[in-house]
Every structure is written in structure tokens, then in C-alpha cells.
Amino acid sequence: MEPAVEEAFPEKQHHPFLHFRSRRLHVVLMLMYAFFCMCQMTAHIGLSLSCMCNSTAAALMSSNTSTSSVEGTEAVILSAVTENRTDGAASCTKLEGKVVKDYGGTFVWSVTWQGYIVSAAFVGGFLFSYPAGFLVDRFSARHILSTAITILTVSSILMPVLATVFGEKGAFVSRFFMGISETMLIPALNSMVTKWIPVNEKSMAASVFTAGNQLSGMFGNVLVAELCASSLGWSSIFYSSSLFGITWLILWHFTVRNSPHNTRWIHKRELDYLANHMPPKHNPNGAKKVTPWSEMMSSKVFWCLMWNSIIGNMMIALIFVYIPVYFKDVLMLDVQSNGFYSAIPHMSNLISKLIWGYLMDHLKIKKILSPTGTVKLSQCASMLGISVSCFFLRYMNCSTPFYALMLLSSVSGFFGLSISGFYTSLLSIAPSHIGVLTSLGSVIGFLGRMFTPLMISYYKTVGTAEEWGHVLLIYVFASVSGAIVFLFFGSGEIQEWDYSKRHHMARPNALVAPVESEKDLEDF
């Protein structure tokens, strides 16, 4: 911020974000609840499938053989395990007295088909990513969020019916539509943030509203596990999740508007603060918005974000879908213990990103680090921490459950730092094209989500620690590459191509836009 600007807007005009009367905090909390609903209805598919499917039968199908007796089934699977396990994993067989942990599911779906069902949401998201960004840049983000949660809720309600009547293909269709709604939801959430949150608060705001992921992981995994073990059965998982979506739709309709100037219950002091500290409108005269494709596609910052988006989506798939599967396969936990264990890494993620996000915003406000410095520090620390944790996690098995849990919590905790890294960068480099930029990040990033189930299905036949070790090694190399690329090409500043001449405007000298009249405030 320039000195002249600082004098025009003294520190006494500051309106804190983390305050119970902060209207923008209320909006961000509703965005957090939307994230919670999305994760509750989509991210627990790993544990849900473990509850729905017969793991013993799936392992037998993976071994490409058949037998008519339980003893024969165990013998065949043990033979397959022997080919894939070392002495450490063999001791797990002795400790548990079994080679595959089963949660009593009734569907006989192969491991390959289970991978397809997991990836169905990613395929739907991939195909609809660009249209979603186009819609967000041109229509009401508030209404798009409502539409996305509605589709999610209906798909969740229909999941048990489709799976029972049409089998794995019905489950695939339900997950496909969940993916479409998810890819509508993400750019709309980001659009709401750019309309409500100044740049110096974005790291903290992003940490808060994405905390819905971790809250769902902490409480949702326990809820899913309890429902799985109860007499209500696996279908109650999807019906209960839909109730959160219905509640959110009612609250959202009555409490939130698209931007601060037409919202309810906002103090004039906060409205003035936002008018003075938000970037200026990028299309003030209503001119047709033109996306600067050539400048964007030739930007090293853009492609750096895309690569880290792929890695970030691989991490999301691992943490939010496959942690319960890992605990079941490698640690051989029962379903209720699995729910408890799976909640702890999400708690680690939540704590780390909130503390780190607050610290990064403090460093920016005090001008100790620039926006670019904070995103580079955050992303590099995140990726390198993940790579070290995944490397040591490769050597864990069911005889070391505590260390495995701590290492997975470390992986999840370090991933939380990336919210102040590549994700804050994504929200910052092109505010006027946030919908298109987010959608492109989703399109390319979803390649990482689609790749993850296929990669895990390729290495995983019965779920040995050694099979998971191959998967974790890929994460080691991917994380290191993400850190290197972001160190050289990452940025937290608004890019020149965001102020294209096609917008008929010049780049401002500061992030603060003075309000010269009441008309300016109304336009805001």
C-alpha cells in the first residue's frame, strides 16, 4: 500500500475479520458449512464403500480365482498375500488371525469397480469444470451455490436406491452427478470470497471456509462408522448426509447475498472498510468481459498453479477418500476404530491451516513478507513436509498403528499449509477471472483426482502395506516436484494480464480504491 493511501485510510478504520459482528465472517462461515455439506456427501465414499462391499469377495475377485468355501477363500487370498507381503506384513496376519478385514458389506463389487465409483465424481467434475467457471463469471454465485447443493442433496438421497436397483452402475451415476455439483460449487465459493474478502485477509478466510473439509473429516468419519456398524445400515449414511444439505439451503436462502452492498445486517463501518480495501471493480462500465487467453496460457505462474493443483487434488483424494481404506487394509482396524482414527488427520489439518493462515496474514499486514513470499513459503513447506512424511509412512504396518497414525496426521497437517500457498495464490492472481481460473484449475486438477483411484487400483490387490508403499512413493516424488516448481514460478500478486486492455482500464497503483461518492458505494 502506498504511503498516500495509508494516510487516506488510517488504521482506525480497520474492521476486524475475526469478530462476532463481522458480516463477512458470517458469510465465510456459511461457505464453510457448504464445504462441510459437499464433503459429507462426497468425500466419505472410501469408508462408505468399505461398509457397502464384501472385502473378502473383492479380494478374491482381484486374485482371479474362485472357490466355494470360506476356508478356500481365505487360502486363496493368503496365497495372493504371500506374493505381495514381507515378514512385517506376515506378522499382521498372525496378530489378527486373518488376512483381509471385512465390514460385512453385501455388494460383491470388484476393487476395480470400486475405483471407478470413486473416480466417477472426478470424471463428472472434469467434464463440467469449464462450463461451471463460465456460469460463475456471468451469473449469480449465490444461486449457483444453491443449485450445486441441491444436486448434491438429491444425488445423495438417490444413491441407496440406484446402488440397490442398478448395482455398481447406479452408484457410478450418482457419484457422477455429485462430481458435477462439486465442480459448480468450488468456483462459486471462490467468487464469493473475492467479492467479500480483502487481499490481506484471504489466507485466513480461505483457511476458515475450507475448514468445512476437516470438520466433515473429523465428525463425518465417526458418524459414517457408527451408522455402518448400526442396525440402520449403510444407506443411512447417505440419507443423514442429505439432511445437512437441506439445512444449508434454508439458511443460505435467508441470510446471504452476493455482495456486501445489498446484504442484510451489515454495519456501515464494515461496509466502508470493504469499499476502501477491496480491489476496484474490473468492469465498471458493464463492458463485455474478455478472457485474456493468450496471456494466461503463456504465464508461468498459471502453469505453476495448474501443476500444484494436480498434486493438491491427488492429496485430497488420498486424505479424504483413501485414509479409511488405508487404515482398514494396512492397520486392519474395525469400522468404529477406523472412524475414530480417520478423524485425527483431519483435526491435524484444521489446526495447522488455521494457525498458519493467521500467521501468514499477520506477516503480510506487518509487511514482513510480501504476498508472493507467504505463498511460496507456505507451499514449499507443505510439499516438502508431505514428501518426508509419506517416505516414512511406507515402512508402517499393523504392528505400528500409532506411528502410522502420527505420520498420516503429519501428511494431512502439512497439506493444510497449502491453503496459504497455491490456493491463496489461485484466489489472488486474477480476481476478475476467478471463475475461469478456478475452473481451469479444476479441469486440470481433476486429472490428479481421476489418476489417484486408477493408480491405487493398479497397485492394490488385497491391500498389503507393500502395495500401499508403492502408492506413497509416487506421492513423495510428486510433492517434491510441486515444491520445486512453486519455488521458482509461484506468485501471490495480481498478474498484469488480469488488467487487460480489453477491460478498458489501467492497473491501479494500490489495492485500495477510494470511494468518491455514494454512487460508488452503491456500485460496490
Short mmCIF file of C-alpha atoms in Angstrom, two decimals, residues 113 118 120 218 278 328 380-381 439 458 463 482:
data_model
loop_
_atom_site.label_atom_id
_atom_site.label_comp_id
_atom_site.label_asym_id
_atom_site.label_seq_id
_atom_site.Cartn_x
_atom_site.Cartn_y
_atom_site.Cartn_z
CA TRP A 113 -15.28 -51.20 -9.98
CA VAL A 118 -14.72 -43.29 -6.52
CA ALA A 120 -16.97 -41.13 -11.14
CA MET A 218 -13.41 -35.18 11.96
CA MET A 278 -11.24 -4.23 -1.88
CA LYS A 328 -8.70 -50.90 7.03
CA CYS A 380 7.19 -25.29 -0.21
CA ALA A 381 6.84 -26.12 3.50
CA SER A 439 -12.47 -23.93 -13.47
CA TYR A 458 -3.31 -50.76 -10.16
CA GLY A 463 -4.28 -54.07 0.39
CA GLY A 482 5.44 -29.32 -6.58
#
